[in-house]
CSV table of C-alpha atoms and ligand atoms in Angstrom, one decimal:
chain,number,residue,atom,x,y,z
L,1,MET,CA,54.4,21.1,88.4
L,2,SER,CA,54.8,20.9,84.7
L,3,HIS,CA,52.4,18.1,84.0
L,4,THR,CA,48.6,17.6,84.2
L,5,ILE,CA,47.8,15.5,87.3
L,6,ARG,CA,45.6,12.6,85.9
L,7,ASP,CA,45.8,9.8,88.6
L,8,VAL,CA,45.6,9.3,92.3
L,9,SER,CA,49.4,8.8,92.8
L,10,ALA,CA,50.2,12.0,91.3
L,11,LEU,CA,47.5,13.6,93.5
L,12,ILE,CA,49.2,12.1,96.5
L,13,ASP,CA,52.6,13.1,95.2
L,14,SER,CA,51.5,16.7,95.0
L,15,GLY,CA,50.1,16.8,98.5
L,16,PHE,CA,46.6,17.3,97.2
L,17,ALA,CA,45.4,14.0,98.9
L,18,PRO,CA,46.5,12.1,101.8
L,19,SER,CA,48.0,8.6,101.0
L,20,ALA,CA,45.4,7.1,103.3
L,21,SER,CA,42.7,8.0,100.9
L,22,ARG,CA,44.4,5.9,98.0
L,23,SER,CA,42.0,3.1,97.7
L,24,GLY,CA,38.8,5.2,98.0
L,25,LEU,CA,39.9,7.7,95.4
L,26,GLU,CA,41.1,4.9,92.9
L,27,ALA,CA,37.4,3.8,93.1
L,28,VAL,CA,36.4,7.3,92.1
L,29,ALA,CA,39.1,7.5,89.4
L,30,ARG,CA,37.7,4.1,87.9
L,31,ARG,CA,34.3,6.1,87.3
L,32,TYR,CA,35.1,9.6,86.8
L,33,ALA,CA,38.2,11.2,85.0
L,34,ILE,CA,40.7,13.3,86.7
L,35,ALA,CA,42.9,16.1,85.3
L,36,ILE,CA,44.3,19.0,87.1
L,37,PRO,CA,46.6,21.0,84.6
L,38,PRO,CA,49.7,23.1,85.9
L,39,ALA,CA,48.1,26.4,86.0
L,40,PHE,CA,45.5,25.3,88.6
L,41,ALA,CA,47.7,22.9,90.3
L,42,ARG,CA,50.1,26.0,91.0
L,43,LEU,CA,47.1,27.9,92.4
L,44,ILE,CA,46.0,25.1,94.6
L,45,GLY,CA,49.5,24.6,95.8
L,46,HIS,CA,49.6,28.4,96.8
L,47,GLY,CA,46.7,28.2,99.4
L,48,GLY,CA,43.8,27.8,96.8
L,49,ASP,CA,41.7,25.5,98.9
L,50,ALA,CA,38.4,26.9,97.6
L,51,LEU,CA,39.5,26.7,94.1
L,52,GLY,CA,41.0,23.3,94.3
L,53,ARG,CA,37.8,21.8,95.7
L,54,GLN,CA,36.4,22.2,92.3
L,55,PHE,CA,39.0,19.7,90.9
L,56,ILE,CA,40.2,17.3,93.8
L,57,PRO,CA,38.2,14.1,93.7
L,58,ASP,CA,36.7,13.1,96.8
L,59,VAL,CA,35.1,9.5,97.9
L,60,ALA,CA,31.6,11.2,98.4
L,61,GLU,CA,31.5,11.1,94.6
L,62,LEU,CA,30.4,7.5,94.8
L,63,VAL,CA,27.4,8.3,96.8
L,64,THR,CA,24.2,9.2,94.9
L,65,ALA,CA,21.9,11.3,96.8
L,66,ALA,CA,18.0,10.9,96.6
L,67,HIS,CA,17.6,13.9,94.4
L,68,GLU,CA,20.4,13.2,91.9
L,69,ASN,CA,20.0,12.1,88.4
L,70,PRO,CA,22.5,10.5,85.9
L,71,ASP,CA,21.3,12.9,83.1
L,72,PRO,CA,20.2,16.0,85.1
L,73,VAL,CA,19.4,18.1,82.0
L,74,ALA,CA,18.2,15.4,79.7
L,75,ASP,CA,20.9,15.9,77.0
L,76,GLU,CA,20.4,12.2,75.7
L,77,ALA,CA,16.8,12.5,75.4
L,78,LEU,CA,17.1,15.7,73.2
L,79,SER,CA,19.9,14.5,70.9
L,80,PRO,CA,18.5,13.6,67.4
L,81,VAL,CA,21.8,12.7,66.0
L,82,PRO,CA,25.1,12.0,67.7
L,83,GLY,CA,26.9,15.3,69.0
L,84,ILE,CA,23.7,17.4,68.7
L,85,VAL,CA,21.6,18.7,71.4
L,86,HIS,CA,18.3,20.5,70.2
L,87,ARG,CA,16.1,21.8,73.0
L,88,TYR,CA,15.2,25.4,72.1
L,89,PRO,CA,13.9,25.9,68.4
L,90,ASP,CA,16.5,28.7,67.7
L,91,ARG,CA,19.7,27.1,69.2
L,92,ALA,CA,21.3,23.9,69.0
L,93,LEU,CA,24.5,22.4,70.8
L,94,LEU,CA,27.2,20.8,69.0
L,95,LYS,CA,29.6,18.6,71.0
L,96,PRO,CA,32.5,17.9,68.8
L,97,LEU,CA,34.4,16.0,71.6
L,98,LEU,CA,33.9,15.0,75.1
L,99,ALA,CA,37.5,15.6,76.5
L,100,CYS,CA,38.5,18.5,78.6
L,101,PRO,CA,41.5,20.2,79.7
L,102,VAL,CA,40.4,19.9,83.5
L,103,TYR,CA,37.7,17.7,84.9
L,104,CYS,CA,35.4,19.3,87.4
L,105,ARG,CA,34.1,17.1,90.3
L,106,PHE,CA,30.6,18.8,89.9
L,107,CYS,CA,30.1,18.5,86.1
L,108,PHE,CA,26.7,17.6,85.0
L,109,ARG,CA,28.2,15.6,82.0
L,110,ARG,CA,30.6,13.7,84.3
L,111,GLU,CA,29.1,10.4,83.2
L,112,GLN,CA,30.1,11.3,79.6
L,113,VAL,CA,33.2,13.3,79.7
L,114,GLY,CA,36.8,11.8,79.7
L,115,PRO,CA,40.3,11.9,78.0
L,116,ASP,CA,39.4,9.2,75.4
L,117,GLY,CA,35.8,9.8,74.9
L,118,GLY,CA,33.6,11.3,72.2
L,119,LEU,CA,35.6,12.7,69.4
L,120,LEU,CA,33.1,12.8,66.6
L,121,SER,CA,34.1,11.1,63.5
L,122,GLU,CA,33.9,12.7,60.1
L,123,THR,CA,30.9,11.0,59.2
L,124,GLU,CA,29.2,11.8,62.4
L,125,LEU,CA,30.1,15.5,62.0
L,126,GLU,CA,28.7,15.4,58.3
L,127,SER,CA,25.3,14.1,59.9
L,128,ALA,CA,25.4,17.0,62.4
L,129,TYR,CA,25.9,19.4,59.7
L,130,ALA,CA,23.1,17.9,57.7
L,131,TYR,CA,20.8,18.1,60.8
L,132,LEU,CA,21.6,21.7,61.2
L,133,ALA,CA,21.2,22.5,57.4
L,134,ALA,CA,17.8,21.0,57.5
L,135,HIS,CA,16.6,22.9,60.4
L,136,PRO,CA,16.1,26.6,59.2
L,137,GLU,CA,14.8,27.6,62.5
L,138,ILE,CA,18.2,27.2,64.2
L,139,ARG,CA,19.9,30.7,64.2
L,140,GLU,CA,22.9,29.9,66.7
L,141,VAL,CA,25.3,26.9,67.0
L,142,ILE,CA,26.8,26.5,70.5
L,143,LEU,CA,30.0,24.5,70.4
L,144,THR,CA,30.3,22.7,73.7
L,145,GLY,CA,31.6,19.3,75.0
L,146,GLY,CA,34.1,18.5,76.4
L,147,ASP,CA,36.0,21.5,75.5
L,148,PRO,CA,35.9,22.7,72.0
L,149,LEU,CA,39.0,24.9,72.3
L,150,ILE,CA,41.3,22.0,72.9
L,151,LEU,CA,40.8,20.9,69.4
L,152,SER,CA,43.6,21.9,66.9
L,153,PRO,CA,43.3,25.3,65.3
L,154,ARG,CA,43.0,23.6,61.8
L,155,ARG,CA,40.3,21.1,63.1
L,156,LEU,CA,38.3,23.8,65.0
L,157,GLY,CA,38.7,26.3,61.9
L,158,ALA,CA,37.2,23.6,59.6
L,159,ILE,CA,34.2,23.2,62.0
L,160,LEU,CA,33.4,26.9,62.1
L,161,ARG,CA,33.7,27.3,58.4
L,162,ARG,CA,31.3,24.4,57.8
L,163,LEU,CA,28.8,26.0,60.2
L,164,SER,CA,29.3,29.6,58.9
L,165,ASP,CA,28.4,28.2,55.3
L,166,ILE,CA,24.9,27.2,56.6
L,167,PRO,CA,22.9,30.3,55.6
L,168,HIS,CA,20.4,30.4,58.4
L,169,ILE,CA,23.0,30.2,61.0
L,170,GLU,CA,23.6,33.9,62.3
L,171,THR,CA,25.8,33.5,65.3
L,172,LEU,CA,28.2,30.9,66.9
L,173,ARG,CA,29.1,30.4,70.4
L,174,ILE,CA,32.0,28.3,72.0
L,175,HIS,CA,31.5,27.3,75.8
L,176,THR,CA,35.1,26.7,77.2
L,177,ARG,CA,37.3,26.4,80.2
L,178,MET,CA,40.6,26.2,78.3
L,179,PRO,CA,41.9,29.7,78.5
L,180,THR,CA,42.3,29.6,82.3
L,181,ALA,CA,43.0,26.0,82.6
L,182,THR,CA,45.6,25.6,80.0
L,183,PRO,CA,46.4,29.0,78.8
L,184,GLU,CA,49.5,27.7,77.1
L,185,LEU,CA,47.2,26.3,74.3
L,186,LEU,CA,45.6,29.8,73.6
L,187,THR,CA,48.1,30.4,70.7
L,188,PRO,CA,48.2,33.1,68.0
L,189,ALA,CA,47.2,30.3,65.7
L,190,LEU,CA,44.2,29.3,67.6
L,191,ALA,CA,43.2,33.0,67.8
L,192,ALA,CA,43.6,33.2,64.1
L,193,ALA,CA,41.2,30.2,63.5
L,194,LEU,CA,38.6,31.8,65.7
L,195,ASP,CA,38.7,35.1,63.7
L,196,ILE,CA,35.9,34.3,61.4
L,197,GLU,CA,33.4,36.4,59.4
L,198,ALA,CA,30.4,35.2,61.5
L,199,PRO,CA,29.8,36.6,64.9
L,200,LEU,CA,31.3,34.4,67.3
L,201,PHE,CA,30.9,34.6,71.1
L,202,ILE,CA,33.0,32.9,73.7
L,203,VAL,CA,31.4,31.9,77.1
L,204,MET,CA,34.3,31.3,79.7
L,205,HIS,CA,33.4,29.0,82.7
L,206,ILE,CA,35.1,30.6,85.7
L,207,ASN,CA,34.2,30.0,89.4
L,208,HIS,CA,36.7,32.0,91.3
L,209,ALA,CA,38.7,35.3,90.8
L,210,ALA,CA,42.1,33.3,91.3
L,211,GLU,CA,41.4,31.4,88.1
L,212,LEU,CA,42.0,34.7,86.1
L,213,THR,CA,46.0,34.4,86.1
L,214,ALA,CA,48.2,36.6,84.1
L,215,PRO,CA,48.7,34.1,81.4
L,216,ALA,CA,44.9,33.3,81.0
L,217,MET,CA,44.3,37.3,80.8
L,218,ALA,CA,47.0,37.5,78.1
L,219,GLY,CA,45.2,34.6,76.2
L,220,LEU,CA,42.1,36.3,76.3
L,221,ALA,CA,43.4,39.7,75.2
L,222,LEU,CA,44.5,37.7,71.9
L,223,LEU,CA,40.8,37.1,71.1
L,224,GLN,CA,39.4,40.4,72.4
L,225,ARG,CA,41.9,42.2,70.1
L,226,ARG,CA,40.2,40.4,67.2
L,227,GLY,CA,36.8,41.5,68.2
L,228,ILE,CA,35.6,38.4,69.8
L,229,PRO,CA,33.3,39.2,72.8
L,230,ILE,CA,33.6,37.2,75.9
L,231,LEU,CA,30.9,36.4,78.4
L,232,GLY,CA,31.3,34.5,81.7
L,233,GLN,CA,29.2,31.7,83.2
L,234,THR,CA,29.8,30.6,86.8
L,235,VAL,CA,28.4,27.6,88.9
L,236,LEU,CA,27.3,28.4,92.4
L,237,LEU,CA,29.4,25.9,94.4
L,238,ALA,CA,29.5,25.4,98.3
L,239,GLY,CA,32.8,25.9,99.7
L,240,VAL,CA,34.0,27.4,96.5
L,241,ASN,CA,32.2,30.6,95.9
L,242,ASP,CA,29.0,30.6,98.0
L,243,ASP,CA,29.5,33.8,99.8
L,244,SER,CA,28.9,37.5,98.8
L,245,GLU,CA,32.5,38.6,99.0
L,246,THR,CA,33.8,35.8,96.9
L,247,LEU,CA,31.2,36.4,94.3
L,248,ALA,CA,31.8,40.1,94.2
L,249,GLN,CA,35.5,39.6,93.8
L,250,LEU,CA,34.9,37.2,91.0
L,251,PHE,CA,32.4,39.2,89.1
L,252,ARG,CA,34.7,42.5,89.5
L,253,ALA,CA,37.8,40.3,88.3
L,254,MET,CA,35.7,39.4,85.2
L,255,LEU,CA,35.0,43.1,84.3
L,256,ARG,CA,38.6,43.9,84.7
L,257,ALA,CA,39.4,41.1,82.2
L,258,ARG,CA,36.6,42.6,79.8
L,259,ILE,CA,34.4,39.6,80.4
L,260,LYS,CA,30.7,40.1,81.0
L,261,PRO,CA,29.1,37.8,83.8
L,262,TYR,CA,26.2,36.2,81.8
L,263,TYR,CA,25.0,33.1,84.0
L,264,LEU,CA,25.4,32.2,87.6
L,265,HIS,CA,24.0,28.5,87.4
L,266,GLN,CA,22.2,26.6,90.2
L,267,LEU,CA,24.1,23.3,90.3
L,268,ASP,CA,22.6,20.5,88.2
L,269,PRO,CA,22.0,17.4,90.3
L,270,ALA,CA,24.5,15.0,88.9
L,271,PRO,CA,25.4,11.9,90.9
L,272,GLY,CA,27.8,12.4,93.9
L,273,THR,CA,27.9,16.3,93.6
L,274,ALA,CA,25.8,16.9,96.9
L,275,ARG,CA,29.0,18.3,98.6
L,276,PHE,CA,28.7,21.4,96.2
L,277,HIS,CA,25.0,21.9,96.7
L,278,VAL,CA,23.8,25.4,97.7
L,279,PRO,CA,20.0,25.8,98.5
L,280,ILE,CA,18.1,28.1,96.0
L,281,GLU,CA,16.9,30.2,98.8
L,282,ARG,CA,20.6,30.9,99.8
L,283,GLY,CA,21.5,31.5,96.1
L,284,LEU,CA,18.7,34.1,96.0
L,285,ALA,CA,19.9,35.9,98.9
L,286,LEU,CA,23.6,36.1,97.6
L,287,ILE,CA,22.6,37.5,94.4
L,288,GLU,CA,20.3,40.0,95.9
L,289,SER,CA,23.2,40.9,98.3
L,290,LEU,CA,25.3,42.0,95.3
L,291,ARG,CA,22.8,44.3,93.9
L,292,GLY,CA,23.6,47.9,95.1
L,293,THR,CA,27.3,46.8,95.9
L,294,LEU,CA,28.3,45.8,92.5
L,295,SER,CA,28.1,47.4,89.0
L,296,GLY,CA,25.0,46.1,87.3
L,297,THR,CA,27.3,45.2,84.3
L,298,ALA,CA,28.9,42.8,86.8
L,299,ILE,CA,25.8,41.0,87.7
L,300,PRO,CA,24.9,37.8,85.9
L,301,THR,CA,21.4,36.2,85.9
L,302,TYR,CA,21.0,33.4,88.3
L,303,ILE,CA,19.5,30.5,86.2
L,304,LEU,CA,18.2,26.9,87.0
L,305,ASP,CA,18.2,24.3,84.2
L,306,ARG,CA,15.2,22.3,85.2
L,307,PRO,CA,15.6,18.5,85.3
L,308,GLY,CA,13.8,16.5,82.5
L,309,GLY,CA,14.9,18.8,79.6
L,310,LEU,CA,12.4,21.4,80.6
L,311,GLY,CA,14.9,24.0,80.1
L,312,LYS,CA,16.3,27.1,81.8
L,313,VAL,CA,14.5,29.5,84.1
L,314,SER,CA,15.5,32.7,85.8
L,315,LEU,CA,15.4,32.0,89.6
L,316,PRO,CA,14.6,35.7,90.8
L,317,HIS,CA,11.7,35.5,88.2
L,318,ILE,CA,10.3,32.2,89.7
L,319,ALA,CA,10.8,33.5,93.2
L,320,ALA,CA,8.8,36.5,92.4
L,321,GLN,CA,5.9,34.5,91.6
L,322,ALA,CA,3.7,33.0,94.4
L,323,LYS,CA,6.2,31.0,96.6
L,324,PRO,CA,7.5,29.0,93.8
L,325,ALA,CA,11.2,28.8,95.0
L,326,HIS,CA,10.0,25.8,97.1
L,327,HIS,CA,8.6,24.4,93.8
L,328,TYR,CA,12.1,23.7,92.6
L,329,SER,CA,13.8,23.1,95.8
L,330,GLU,CA,15.7,19.6,96.5
L,331,THR,CA,13.1,18.5,98.9
L,332,GLU,CA,10.4,18.4,96.3
E,401,PLP,C1,21.8,26.2,78.0
E,401,PLP,C2,21.5,25.6,76.8
E,401,PLP,C3,21.6,26.4,75.7
E,401,PLP,C4,21.9,27.8,75.6
E,401,PLP,O1,20.9,28.5,76.5
E,401,PLP,P1,21.1,30.3,76.6
E,401,PLP,O2,20.2,30.6,77.6
E,401,PLP,O3,20.9,30.8,75.2
E,401,PLP,O4,22.6,30.3,76.9
E,401,PLP,C5,21.1,25.8,74.4
E,401,PLP,N1,20.6,24.5,74.4
E,401,PLP,C6,20.7,23.7,75.5
E,401,PLP,C7,20.2,22.3,75.2
E,401,PLP,C8,21.2,24.2,76.6
E,401,PLP,O5,21.1,23.4,77.7
């Protein structure tokens, strides 16, 4: 297991899919990218079925449920120039590329991401910087994608420098799965490129405690020793982490890795992701069950990104108002 699994033959050869499923999975692969890097393939090979469910394709991905939506969080509608998403006045997303080291079967950008997609050209990057510079209300730029940490240290360093030069941008953030997916890419050269003057926060996408392997922790420590704070975001996923014990183990593992659990996301209704759906009522019960058994520092905010670009809301907050959890349930 020294290569990233990128096609159906490699999936079958690794024993991650039965050969009888070949033609169905080929149809999935024509529509959605596949990548399972060695760090995750090893975990799956050692009994990590729950973890593997996130990355192993399934023919169910070709079935769109009635409530699902190709642009579930309206990224496209909120994009003034290529690569920028501006929904909240004080924050903007910058997506320098749409490739990832691992492709999650439940990704809300699954229609856009893939190995050869979305690298912004120099001209497009210049337009993005110009947009950010022309909007003094923007205090924070969030690099996302795709996974910005798979850019070369030189390229990423250049982007961070340009953003830091815009006077009203106070803080920067990078959303990534790279340190757990491909820890070998988290080199001292990358850590040096991230060691900038401006406050930089890294938000790690982690859904299962097993993802925090020793190499991943060692890479994260390179960043933490340079004073870069790391937060965690988790997607609540059926069959992966939708029970109290698994979530408690995950959030405790994050604290041990000096990662502050930030958000627990309700799954966005991207097409073909119904097998991961957890009802909001169940999510609320799970997060409530952690209170009292887990350090308050280990408990993230359970959040819903409302369809149609309406933005994020805290689900416990909504539930506390008159019976509104039903308001946002999939049966609406
Ligand atoms: C989630 C998101 C953000 C960041 O939200 P925080 O609550 O600050 O983490 C910013 N812009 C867009 C478009 C988003 O979807």
